Amino acid sequence: MTDHDQTGTPSDAAPLDTIVIGGGISGLTTAWGLARAGKRIALIEAAPRAGGVIGTLREDGWQTETGPNTLMVKAPLYALLADLGLTEEAILADQRAARRYVVSQGQMVALPSGPVSALTSPLMRPVWPWLLREPWIAPAKGEETVAGFVSRRLGPAMLRSFVDPFVSGIFGGDPARLSVQAAFPRLAALESGHGSILRGALAKMVTKPAPSPFPRPPKGWRSVIASFPKGLQTLPERLADRLADHAEVMLDTPVSRIARVGDLWQVEAKGQIREARQLVLAVPAKAAAALLEPLDAEIAALLNQIVYAPMASLALGFAPGTVAHPLDAFGVLLPRPEGRRTLGALFPSTLFAGRAPEGGKLISAFIGGRLDPGAVTLSDDELTGIAMRELGDLLGLSAPPVWRHVRRWPEAIPQYEIGHLDRIAAIAAREELMPGLTLTGNWRGGISMTDCVTNGLTLAAQLAERP
């Protein structure tokens, strides 16, 4: 790029160490880690608030999440909560969250939660013969779909009753397209490293865990589900507030152009140009592609190939006495072979206090995904009708909801499908050709909030070590 290409006004401020574009959880945690390391940082976010897809709605006594619904606490996330002073504010899910239901032959059946229930569960009866022979099934060669991997090693019943609904609930994805190596690398590693899932699992039980830069959470905080009294939006709000004490936080500031000039990266936003030695793009794949296309059409094309599954989420509030089921679980998953469009439902008023008025019940349903992309084009009434028909008999819904909120996400969840790892490797190779540039987000390294926190803090530590 040459000087005459500039359209903004250069800032008089000295170049920063790092500019982070994107104020979702990936960008926030990366910027926080760098600021805590003493680096001079600016975080730029196009939206008027930080948090990206994370959002909490409070209305008429109901409280619902408009994006991700819960946090799974792992060591990096606990370290972040402690650093932000949020461990005292966090609330842990009700113990009933340990139970999960899945629909089988039109009935809700509790998933096995341990060895004893696995022995007696009707869902496991057709699976046991496969489990007994699993250690002697030869490993496959090359990349494999989730459906192919599970069917080959654990049988069609495991795929239908356990994996298909799990994949739909987590990824909104198609197990016949998702790559097991990309979407579930730990599961694939059990086979590649030990020749068997069961042998690998047993080996892990007796193997000392690899050292972690994050201290182990205290007892009672390990692998628990958490939120906050005012919802998950508390986390990005606290991050943005605390980050503003150490760095520039620029909200409602869309970036129009990035460029590499000499040894610095230039970022133009609202007619002003800021410079930094390092640039982090913590945005969705297509947003990163749009910014990078003038600099490298090849990396932009690779980013645009990443597919996102659409999703409609419905928060349905029911009056006292209109839900017969006790909702005594985290939620229910609906396998595709059951012939229902609803992928699953969570029971927020069971998980956490303060999600519904006294006696009310809040149910969050999800419709759409990779196999039903047209669902997001349906009206609120059409989506509500589907949820009522498909959950009504299961949960004993005797009246329509007295409150609802519908949110559509045309590109909700990145799909780690066959070829994803090769694509990420090609993107990484193009990154190397642009010194100081790093791309991050839930399209690489894991889709959950916990994954994004882990990746953000890890990336910050790596960038802080660069000269």
Short mmCIF file of C-alpha atoms in Angstrom, two decimals:
data_model
loop_
_atom_site.label_atom_id
_atom_site.label_comp_id
_atom_site.label_asym_id
_atom_site.label_seq_id
_atom_site.Cartn_x
_atom_site.Cartn_y
_atom_site.Cartn_z
CA MET A 1 0.00 0.00 0.00
CA THR A 2 1.18 3.52 -0.75
CA ASP A 3 0.47 6.81 0.98
CA HIS A 4 -2.11 7.93 -1.58
CA ASP A 5 -4.27 4.90 -0.66
CA GLN A 6 -4.89 6.35 2.80
CA THR A 7 -8.29 7.92 3.32
CA GLY A 8 -8.25 8.45 7.09
CA THR A 9 -6.36 10.85 9.30
CA PRO A 10 -3.28 9.36 11.01
CA SER A 11 -3.37 9.55 14.79
CA ASP A 12 -0.75 11.58 16.62
CA ALA A 13 -0.48 8.79 19.22
CA ALA A 14 2.59 6.57 19.24
CA PRO A 15 2.17 3.10 17.70
CA LEU A 16 0.59 0.56 20.03
CA ASP A 17 1.91 -2.89 20.79
CA THR A 18 -1.31 -4.57 19.60
CA ILE A 19 -4.66 -3.65 18.11
CA VAL A 20 -7.43 -6.21 18.60
CA ILE A 21 -10.34 -5.99 16.18
CA GLY A 22 -13.44 -7.67 17.59
CA GLY A 23 -14.98 -7.29 21.02
CA GLY A 24 -16.50 -10.74 21.38
CA ILE A 25 -15.22 -13.11 24.05
CA SER A 26 -12.17 -14.11 21.93
CA GLY A 27 -11.07 -10.52 21.38
CA LEU A 28 -11.82 -9.43 24.94
CA THR A 29 -9.81 -12.22 26.56
CA THR A 30 -6.89 -11.74 24.16
CA ALA A 31 -6.84 -7.99 24.85
CA TRP A 32 -7.19 -8.57 28.60
CA GLY A 33 -4.27 -10.98 28.70
CA LEU A 34 -2.07 -8.56 26.76
CA ALA A 35 -3.06 -5.59 28.90
CA ARG A 36 -2.33 -7.58 32.06
CA ALA A 37 1.12 -8.28 30.61
CA GLY A 38 1.75 -4.53 30.41
CA LYS A 39 1.25 -4.12 26.67
CA ARG A 40 -0.24 -1.01 25.08
CA ILE A 41 -3.51 -2.18 23.59
CA ALA A 42 -6.53 -0.91 21.70
CA LEU A 43 -9.66 -3.01 21.25
CA ILE A 44 -11.99 -1.94 18.43
CA GLU A 45 -15.55 -3.25 18.19
CA ALA A 46 -18.16 -2.35 15.57
CA ALA A 47 -21.17 -2.90 17.83
CA PRO A 48 -22.24 -0.41 20.52
CA ARG A 49 -21.53 -2.95 23.25
CA ALA A 50 -18.91 -5.62 23.88
CA GLY A 51 -19.67 -9.34 23.97
CA GLY A 52 -20.42 -10.32 20.39
CA VAL A 53 -23.08 -13.03 20.39
CA ILE A 54 -23.23 -13.13 24.19
CA GLY A 55 -26.30 -11.28 25.40
CA THR A 56 -28.87 -11.36 28.21
CA LEU A 57 -32.44 -10.08 27.96
CA ARG A 58 -34.48 -9.14 31.03
CA GLU A 59 -38.15 -8.38 30.55
CA ASP A 60 -41.30 -8.60 32.69
CA GLY A 61 -39.65 -10.86 35.26
CA TRP A 62 -38.16 -13.22 32.65
CA GLN A 63 -34.43 -13.47 31.94
CA THR A 64 -32.99 -15.31 28.97
CA GLU A 65 -29.73 -15.60 27.08
CA THR A 66 -29.91 -14.51 23.44
CA GLY A 67 -26.70 -16.35 22.52
CA PRO A 68 -24.70 -18.96 24.50
CA ASN A 69 -26.60 -20.17 27.55
CA THR A 70 -24.05 -21.45 30.07
CA LEU A 71 -20.36 -21.63 30.94
CA MET A 72 -18.47 -24.87 31.54
CA VAL A 73 -15.80 -23.99 34.09
CA LYS A 74 -12.29 -25.16 33.24
CA ALA A 75 -8.97 -23.93 34.64
CA PRO A 76 -8.46 -20.98 32.21
CA LEU A 77 -12.01 -19.74 32.67
CA TYR A 78 -11.78 -20.00 36.45
CA ALA A 79 -8.50 -18.06 36.36
CA LEU A 80 -10.21 -15.32 34.32
CA LEU A 81 -13.20 -15.16 36.69
CA ALA A 82 -10.87 -14.88 39.67
CA ASP A 83 -8.82 -12.18 37.95
CA LEU A 84 -11.98 -10.18 37.30
CA GLY A 85 -13.39 -10.66 40.79
CA LEU A 86 -16.31 -12.67 39.44
CA THR A 87 -15.97 -15.90 41.40
CA GLU A 88 -18.03 -14.40 44.24
CA GLU A 89 -20.73 -13.27 41.83
CA ALA A 90 -20.93 -16.45 39.75
CA ILE A 91 -23.73 -18.92 40.45
CA LEU A 92 -23.43 -22.66 39.85
CA ALA A 93 -26.18 -24.65 38.18
CA ASP A 94 -28.69 -26.57 40.25
CA GLN A 95 -27.63 -30.17 40.90
CA ARG A 96 -30.48 -31.33 38.66
CA ALA A 97 -28.40 -30.06 35.73
CA ALA A 98 -26.45 -33.31 35.95
CA ARG A 99 -29.43 -35.06 34.34
CA ARG A 100 -29.99 -34.88 30.58
CA TYR A 101 -32.88 -36.31 28.64
CA VAL A 102 -32.97 -37.61 25.10
CA VAL A 103 -36.08 -38.53 23.13
CA SER A 104 -36.28 -42.17 22.11
CA GLN A 105 -39.34 -43.59 20.34
CA GLY A 106 -41.36 -40.57 21.34
CA GLN A 107 -40.47 -40.71 25.04
CA MET A 108 -38.03 -38.72 27.16
CA VAL A 109 -35.35 -41.03 28.54
CA ALA A 110 -32.61 -39.97 30.95
CA LEU A 111 -29.11 -40.36 29.54
CA PRO A 112 -26.84 -42.58 31.62
CA SER A 113 -24.89 -40.51 34.15
CA GLY A 114 -22.57 -43.23 35.45
CA PRO A 115 -21.67 -46.92 35.31
CA VAL A 116 -24.75 -48.11 37.23
CA SER A 117 -27.26 -46.23 35.10
CA ALA A 118 -25.38 -47.31 31.97
CA LEU A 119 -25.94 -50.93 32.93
CA THR A 120 -29.69 -50.45 33.25
CA SER A 121 -30.44 -47.83 30.59
CA PRO A 122 -32.55 -49.05 27.67
CA LEU A 123 -30.53 -46.74 25.44
CA MET A 124 -27.38 -48.77 26.15
CA ARG A 125 -28.70 -52.25 25.41
CA PRO A 126 -27.88 -52.21 21.69
CA VAL A 127 -24.59 -50.44 22.40
CA TRP A 128 -23.05 -52.95 24.80
CA PRO A 129 -22.11 -55.57 22.15
CA TRP A 130 -20.25 -52.86 20.23
CA LEU A 131 -18.46 -51.66 23.36
CA LEU A 132 -17.24 -55.18 24.08
CA ARG A 133 -15.70 -55.53 20.61
CA GLU A 134 -14.51 -51.90 20.29
CA PRO A 135 -10.90 -52.51 21.50
CA TRP A 136 -10.34 -54.91 18.59
CA ILE A 137 -11.67 -52.71 15.79
CA ALA A 138 -8.83 -51.48 13.61
CA PRO A 139 -8.24 -47.73 13.40
CA ALA A 140 -9.20 -45.92 10.21
CA LYS A 141 -6.75 -44.08 8.00
CA GLY A 142 -7.21 -40.42 7.19
CA GLU A 143 -9.91 -37.93 8.10
CA GLU A 144 -13.33 -39.33 8.96
CA THR A 145 -16.78 -37.94 9.62
CA VAL A 146 -18.24 -38.09 13.11
CA ALA A 147 -20.99 -40.40 11.82
CA GLY A 148 -18.49 -42.71 10.14
CA PHE A 149 -16.21 -42.84 13.18
CA VAL A 150 -18.97 -43.55 15.69
CA SER A 151 -20.80 -46.07 13.50
CA ARG A 152 -17.58 -47.95 12.80
CA ARG A 153 -16.39 -48.11 16.40
CA LEU A 154 -19.55 -47.97 18.52
CA GLY A 155 -22.42 -48.88 16.24
CA PRO A 156 -25.55 -47.22 14.82
CA ALA A 157 -27.42 -47.12 18.15
CA MET A 158 -24.70 -45.00 19.73
CA LEU A 159 -24.85 -42.65 16.75
CA ARG A 160 -28.63 -42.37 16.82
CA SER A 161 -29.33 -42.06 20.55
CA PHE A 162 -26.22 -40.27 21.79
CA VAL A 163 -24.00 -38.68 19.17
CA ASP A 164 -26.54 -37.37 16.64
CA PRO A 165 -28.49 -35.35 19.25
CA PHE A 166 -25.27 -34.24 20.96
CA VAL A 167 -23.81 -32.96 17.69
CA SER A 168 -27.08 -31.21 16.86
CA GLY A 169 -27.19 -29.63 20.29
CA ILE A 170 -23.57 -28.44 20.37
CA PHE A 171 -22.76 -27.65 16.73
CA GLY A 172 -26.21 -27.52 15.15
CA GLY A 173 -24.32 -29.77 12.77
CA ASP A 174 -24.59 -32.82 10.55
CA PRO A 175 -22.56 -35.77 11.88
CA ALA A 176 -22.23 -37.03 8.30
CA ARG A 177 -20.30 -33.83 7.43
CA LEU A 178 -18.45 -32.89 10.61
CA SER A 179 -14.86 -34.10 10.88
CA VAL A 180 -14.20 -36.09 14.04
CA GLN A 181 -10.56 -34.96 13.99
CA ALA A 182 -11.59 -31.28 13.83
CA ALA A 183 -14.77 -31.25 15.92
CA PHE A 184 -13.78 -33.81 18.57
CA PRO A 185 -9.98 -34.02 18.47
CA ARG A 186 -9.66 -35.65 21.91
CA LEU A 187 -11.98 -38.47 20.87
CA ALA A 188 -10.09 -39.02 17.63
CA ALA A 189 -6.78 -38.97 19.53
CA LEU A 190 -7.89 -41.90 21.68
CA GLU A 191 -8.05 -44.06 18.57
CA SER A 192 -4.98 -42.66 16.85
CA GLY A 193 -2.86 -42.84 19.99
CA HIS A 194 -4.07 -46.10 21.49
CA GLY A 195 -5.89 -47.93 18.70
CA SER A 196 -9.14 -47.88 20.68
CA ILE A 197 -11.45 -45.43 22.43
CA LEU A 198 -11.74 -47.65 25.50
CA ARG A 199 -8.02 -48.40 25.71
CA GLY A 200 -7.25 -44.72 25.28
CA ALA A 201 -9.74 -43.72 27.99
CA LEU A 202 -8.24 -46.24 30.41
CA ALA A 203 -4.74 -45.01 29.63
CA LYS A 204 -5.77 -41.42 30.34
CA MET A 205 -7.13 -42.45 33.74
CA VAL A 206 -3.70 -43.63 34.86
CA THR A 207 -1.61 -41.01 33.04
CA LYS A 208 -0.54 -37.84 34.82
CA PRO A 209 -2.09 -34.80 33.09
CA ALA A 210 0.23 -32.57 31.08
CA PRO A 211 1.38 -29.41 32.88
CA SER A 212 -0.94 -26.44 32.47
CA PRO A 213 -0.09 -22.74 32.76
CA PHE A 214 -3.40 -22.30 34.58
CA PRO A 215 -3.80 -23.44 38.20
CA ARG A 216 -6.36 -26.10 38.91
CA PRO A 217 -9.68 -24.67 40.12
CA PRO A 218 -10.58 -25.32 43.74
CA LYS A 219 -12.82 -28.23 44.63
CA GLY A 220 -16.41 -27.46 43.78
CA TRP A 221 -15.44 -25.47 40.69
CA ARG A 222 -14.12 -28.23 38.45
CA SER A 223 -16.15 -28.87 35.29
CA VAL A 224 -19.26 -27.23 36.72
CA ILE A 225 -21.86 -25.22 34.81
CA ALA A 226 -22.03 -21.57 35.81
CA SER A 227 -23.65 -18.25 35.05
CA PHE A 228 -24.35 -14.98 36.89
CA PRO A 229 -27.45 -13.52 38.55
CA LYS A 230 -27.79 -11.02 35.71
CA GLY A 231 -26.80 -13.53 33.03
CA LEU A 232 -23.79 -14.32 30.90
CA GLN A 233 -23.56 -10.75 29.62
CA THR A 234 -21.96 -10.02 33.00
CA LEU A 235 -18.68 -11.54 31.80
CA PRO A 236 -18.04 -9.42 28.68
CA GLU A 237 -19.32 -6.32 30.47
CA ARG A 238 -16.85 -6.83 33.32
CA LEU A 239 -14.05 -7.58 30.88
CA ALA A 240 -14.74 -4.43 28.87
CA ASP A 241 -15.02 -2.27 32.00
CA ARG A 242 -11.81 -3.57 33.53
CA LEU A 243 -9.99 -3.49 30.19
CA ALA A 244 -10.84 0.20 29.84
CA ASP A 245 -8.66 0.85 32.90
CA HIS A 246 -5.62 -0.54 31.07
CA ALA A 247 -6.29 0.01 27.36
CA GLU A 248 -8.33 1.86 24.80
CA VAL A 249 -11.76 0.27 24.28
CA MET A 250 -13.47 1.69 21.20
CA LEU A 251 -17.09 0.57 20.82
CA ASP A 252 -19.47 1.44 17.99
CA THR A 253 -16.38 1.78 15.79
CA PRO A 254 -16.50 -0.30 12.61
CA VAL A 255 -13.15 -0.85 10.90
CA SER A 256 -13.11 0.13 7.25
CA ARG A 257 -9.57 -0.85 6.27
CA ILE A 258 -6.40 -2.52 7.47
CA ALA A 259 -2.97 -2.30 5.87
CA ARG A 260 0.63 -3.30 6.45
CA VAL A 261 2.93 -0.24 6.17
CA GLY A 262 6.59 -0.90 6.85
CA ASP A 263 6.86 -2.73 10.17
CA LEU A 264 3.45 -1.57 11.41
CA TRP A 265 -0.19 -2.46 10.92
CA GLN A 266 -2.58 0.39 10.22
CA VAL A 267 -6.26 0.21 11.16
CA GLU A 268 -8.70 2.77 9.86
CA ALA A 269 -11.97 3.27 11.73
CA LYS A 270 -14.31 6.27 11.61
CA GLY A 271 -11.80 8.26 9.60
CA GLN A 272 -8.94 7.80 12.08
CA ILE A 273 -5.88 5.62 11.58
CA ARG A 274 -4.19 3.80 14.45
CA GLU A 275 -0.91 1.88 14.18
CA ALA A 276 0.47 -1.14 16.03
CA ARG A 277 3.23 -3.70 15.73
CA GLN A 278 0.73 -6.54 16.03
CA LEU A 279 -2.82 -6.95 14.78
CA VAL A 280 -5.31 -9.52 16.03
CA LEU A 281 -8.48 -10.15 14.04
CA ALA A 282 -10.91 -11.72 16.52
CA VAL A 283 -13.96 -11.68 14.27
CA PRO A 284 -16.09 -14.24 12.40
CA ALA A 285 -14.42 -15.86 9.41
CA LYS A 286 -16.33 -13.88 6.79
CA ALA A 287 -15.65 -10.58 8.56
CA ALA A 288 -11.94 -11.42 8.62
CA ALA A 289 -12.12 -12.31 4.92
CA ALA A 290 -13.66 -8.92 4.06
CA LEU A 291 -10.85 -7.05 5.83
CA LEU A 292 -8.07 -9.22 4.39
CA GLU A 293 -9.28 -9.56 0.80
CA PRO A 294 -7.50 -6.40 -0.44
CA LEU A 295 -4.25 -7.71 1.06
CA ASP A 296 -4.47 -11.42 0.30
CA ALA A 297 -7.27 -12.82 -1.85
CA GLU A 298 -6.17 -16.39 -1.14
CA ILE A 299 -6.60 -16.21 2.63
CA ALA A 300 -9.92 -14.40 2.13
CA ALA A 301 -11.14 -17.22 -0.11
CA LEU A 302 -10.15 -19.82 2.48
CA LEU A 303 -11.96 -17.95 5.24
CA ASN A 304 -15.09 -17.61 3.11
CA GLN A 305 -15.18 -21.39 2.69
CA ILE A 306 -15.92 -21.89 6.39
CA VAL A 307 -19.60 -22.78 6.71
CA TYR A 308 -21.82 -21.54 9.54
CA ALA A 309 -25.03 -23.26 10.61
CA PRO A 310 -28.10 -21.02 11.09
CA MET A 311 -30.13 -21.27 14.29
CA ALA A 312 -33.33 -19.86 15.76
CA SER A 313 -33.54 -19.74 19.54
CA LEU A 314 -36.87 -19.38 21.30
CA ALA A 315 -37.26 -18.40 24.95
CA LEU A 316 -40.75 -19.48 26.01
CA GLY A 317 -42.18 -18.46 29.37
CA PHE A 318 -45.05 -20.49 30.80
CA ALA A 319 -47.48 -19.56 33.57
CA PRO A 320 -47.60 -21.62 36.79
CA GLY A 321 -49.39 -24.93 36.37
CA THR A 322 -49.11 -25.13 32.58
CA VAL A 323 -46.01 -27.38 32.40
CA ALA A 324 -46.68 -30.87 33.72
CA HIS A 325 -43.11 -32.15 33.49
CA PRO A 326 -40.89 -31.27 36.47
CA LEU A 327 -38.13 -30.06 34.11
CA ASP A 328 -35.70 -31.80 36.45
CA ALA A 329 -32.69 -31.67 34.11
CA PHE A 330 -30.35 -29.51 32.08
CA GLY A 331 -32.61 -30.08 29.12
CA VAL A 332 -33.68 -32.53 26.41
CA LEU A 333 -32.15 -33.44 23.04
CA LEU A 334 -34.25 -34.60 20.09
CA PRO A 335 -32.47 -36.92 17.62
CA ARG A 336 -33.23 -36.26 13.95
CA PRO A 337 -34.62 -39.78 13.41
CA GLU A 338 -37.46 -38.85 15.79
CA GLY A 339 -38.83 -36.71 12.96
CA ARG A 340 -38.99 -33.40 14.84
CA ARG A 341 -37.46 -30.13 13.69
CA THR A 342 -36.68 -28.96 17.21
CA LEU A 343 -33.08 -29.87 18.00
CA GLY A 344 -33.38 -29.58 21.75
CA ALA A 345 -34.53 -27.52 24.70
CA LEU A 346 -32.89 -26.20 27.86
CA PHE A 347 -34.63 -25.56 31.19
CA PRO A 348 -33.10 -22.26 32.42
CA SER A 349 -35.57 -21.79 35.29
CA THR A 350 -34.36 -25.14 36.66
CA LEU A 351 -30.68 -24.35 36.22
CA PHE A 352 -30.54 -20.91 37.82
CA ALA A 353 -32.73 -18.83 40.09
CA GLY A 354 -34.20 -15.57 38.83
CA ARG A 355 -34.92 -16.73 35.27
CA ALA A 356 -38.72 -16.67 35.61
CA PRO A 357 -41.40 -15.00 37.76
CA GLU A 358 -42.52 -16.92 40.85
CA GLY A 359 -43.93 -20.28 39.76
CA GLY A 360 -43.22 -19.67 36.06
CA LYS A 361 -41.19 -21.99 33.86
CA LEU A 362 -38.72 -20.86 31.20
CA ILE A 363 -37.88 -23.20 28.32
CA SER A 364 -35.33 -22.36 25.61
CA ALA A 365 -35.85 -24.25 22.36
CA PHE A 366 -33.57 -24.42 19.31
CA ILE A 367 -34.66 -24.96 15.71
CA GLY A 368 -32.56 -24.97 12.54
CA GLY A 369 -28.98 -26.07 12.13
CA ARG A 370 -27.05 -27.41 9.18
CA LEU A 371 -29.82 -29.80 8.13
CA ASP A 372 -32.68 -27.32 8.48
CA PRO A 373 -31.33 -23.94 7.32
CA GLY A 374 -34.73 -22.64 6.26
CA ALA A 375 -35.98 -22.59 9.85
CA VAL A 376 -34.51 -19.12 10.44
CA THR A 377 -36.79 -17.71 7.71
CA LEU A 378 -39.96 -18.74 9.56
CA SER A 379 -42.05 -16.22 11.47
CA ASP A 380 -42.12 -16.04 15.26
CA ASP A 381 -45.56 -17.67 15.28
CA GLU A 382 -44.42 -20.48 12.98
CA LEU A 383 -41.37 -21.22 15.10
CA THR A 384 -43.40 -21.10 18.30
CA GLY A 385 -45.97 -23.45 16.75
CA ILE A 386 -43.25 -25.97 15.90
CA ALA A 387 -41.83 -25.85 19.42
CA MET A 388 -45.26 -26.20 21.02
CA ARG A 389 -46.21 -29.18 18.84
CA GLU A 390 -42.90 -30.98 19.25
CA LEU A 391 -42.34 -30.28 22.95
CA GLY A 392 -45.96 -30.19 24.06
CA ASP A 393 -46.45 -33.93 24.41
CA LEU A 394 -43.00 -34.45 25.93
CA LEU A 395 -43.27 -31.74 28.58
CA GLY A 396 -47.01 -31.66 29.13
CA LEU A 397 -47.59 -28.10 27.92
CA SER A 398 -51.26 -27.31 28.52
CA ALA A 399 -51.30 -23.65 27.42
CA PRO A 400 -49.33 -21.41 25.08
CA PRO A 401 -46.47 -19.35 26.51
CA VAL A 402 -47.36 -16.09 28.24
CA TRP A 403 -44.01 -14.60 27.19
CA ARG A 404 -41.57 -15.28 24.40
CA HIS A 405 -38.45 -13.96 22.75
CA VAL A 406 -37.22 -15.22 19.38
CA ARG A 407 -33.71 -14.64 18.09
CA ARG A 408 -32.46 -15.72 14.68
CA TRP A 409 -28.81 -16.27 13.92
CA PRO A 410 -28.31 -16.73 10.14
CA GLU A 411 -24.68 -17.71 10.80
CA ALA A 412 -24.69 -19.08 14.32
CA ILE A 413 -22.07 -21.82 14.68
CA PRO A 414 -19.00 -22.54 12.50
CA GLN A 415 -18.98 -26.08 11.16
CA TYR A 416 -15.78 -28.09 11.51
CA GLU A 417 -16.55 -30.28 8.51
CA ILE A 418 -14.34 -32.61 6.47
CA GLY A 419 -11.42 -30.56 5.16
CA HIS A 420 -11.58 -28.02 7.99
CA LEU A 421 -8.16 -28.88 9.42
CA ASP A 422 -6.52 -28.63 6.01
CA ARG A 423 -8.22 -25.27 5.51
CA ILE A 424 -7.01 -24.00 8.90
CA ALA A 425 -3.48 -25.15 8.06
CA ALA A 426 -3.64 -23.24 4.77
CA ILE A 427 -4.91 -20.14 6.58
CA ALA A 428 -2.07 -20.43 9.09
CA ALA A 429 0.43 -20.64 6.22
CA ARG A 430 -0.92 -17.41 4.73
CA GLU A 431 -0.80 -15.77 8.17
CA GLU A 432 2.91 -16.48 8.32
CA LEU A 433 3.38 -14.36 5.19
CA MET A 434 1.97 -11.29 7.00
CA PRO A 435 4.20 -10.63 10.03
CA GLY A 436 2.42 -9.40 13.12
CA LEU A 437 -1.03 -10.66 12.03
CA THR A 438 -2.97 -13.24 14.06
CA LEU A 439 -6.47 -14.55 13.42
CA THR A 440 -8.60 -16.00 16.17
CA GLY A 441 -12.23 -16.83 16.86
CA ASN A 442 -14.52 -19.78 17.39
CA TRP A 443 -13.98 -20.92 13.81
CA ARG A 444 -10.64 -22.39 14.89
CA GLY A 445 -9.66 -24.20 18.07
CA GLY A 446 -13.13 -24.81 19.52
CA ILE A 447 -16.60 -23.26 19.37
CA SER A 448 -17.60 -22.92 23.04
CA MET A 449 -17.18 -19.86 25.25
CA THR A 450 -14.76 -21.86 27.38
CA ASP A 451 -12.71 -22.72 24.28
CA CYS A 452 -12.62 -19.06 23.27
CA VAL A 453 -11.48 -17.96 26.73
CA THR A 454 -8.75 -20.60 26.77
CA ASN A 455 -7.57 -19.72 23.27
CA GLY A 456 -7.68 -15.98 23.97
CA LEU A 457 -5.60 -16.17 27.13
CA THR A 458 -3.15 -18.61 25.53
CA LEU A 459 -2.75 -16.38 22.48
CA ALA A 460 -2.17 -13.33 24.69
CA ALA A 461 0.63 -15.11 26.53
CA GLN A 462 2.27 -16.04 23.23
CA LEU A 463 1.99 -12.53 21.77
CA ALA A 464 3.27 -10.94 24.98
CA GLU A 465 6.53 -12.89 24.55
CA ARG A 466 7.19 -11.51 21.09
CA PRO A 467 9.79 -8.74 20.85
#
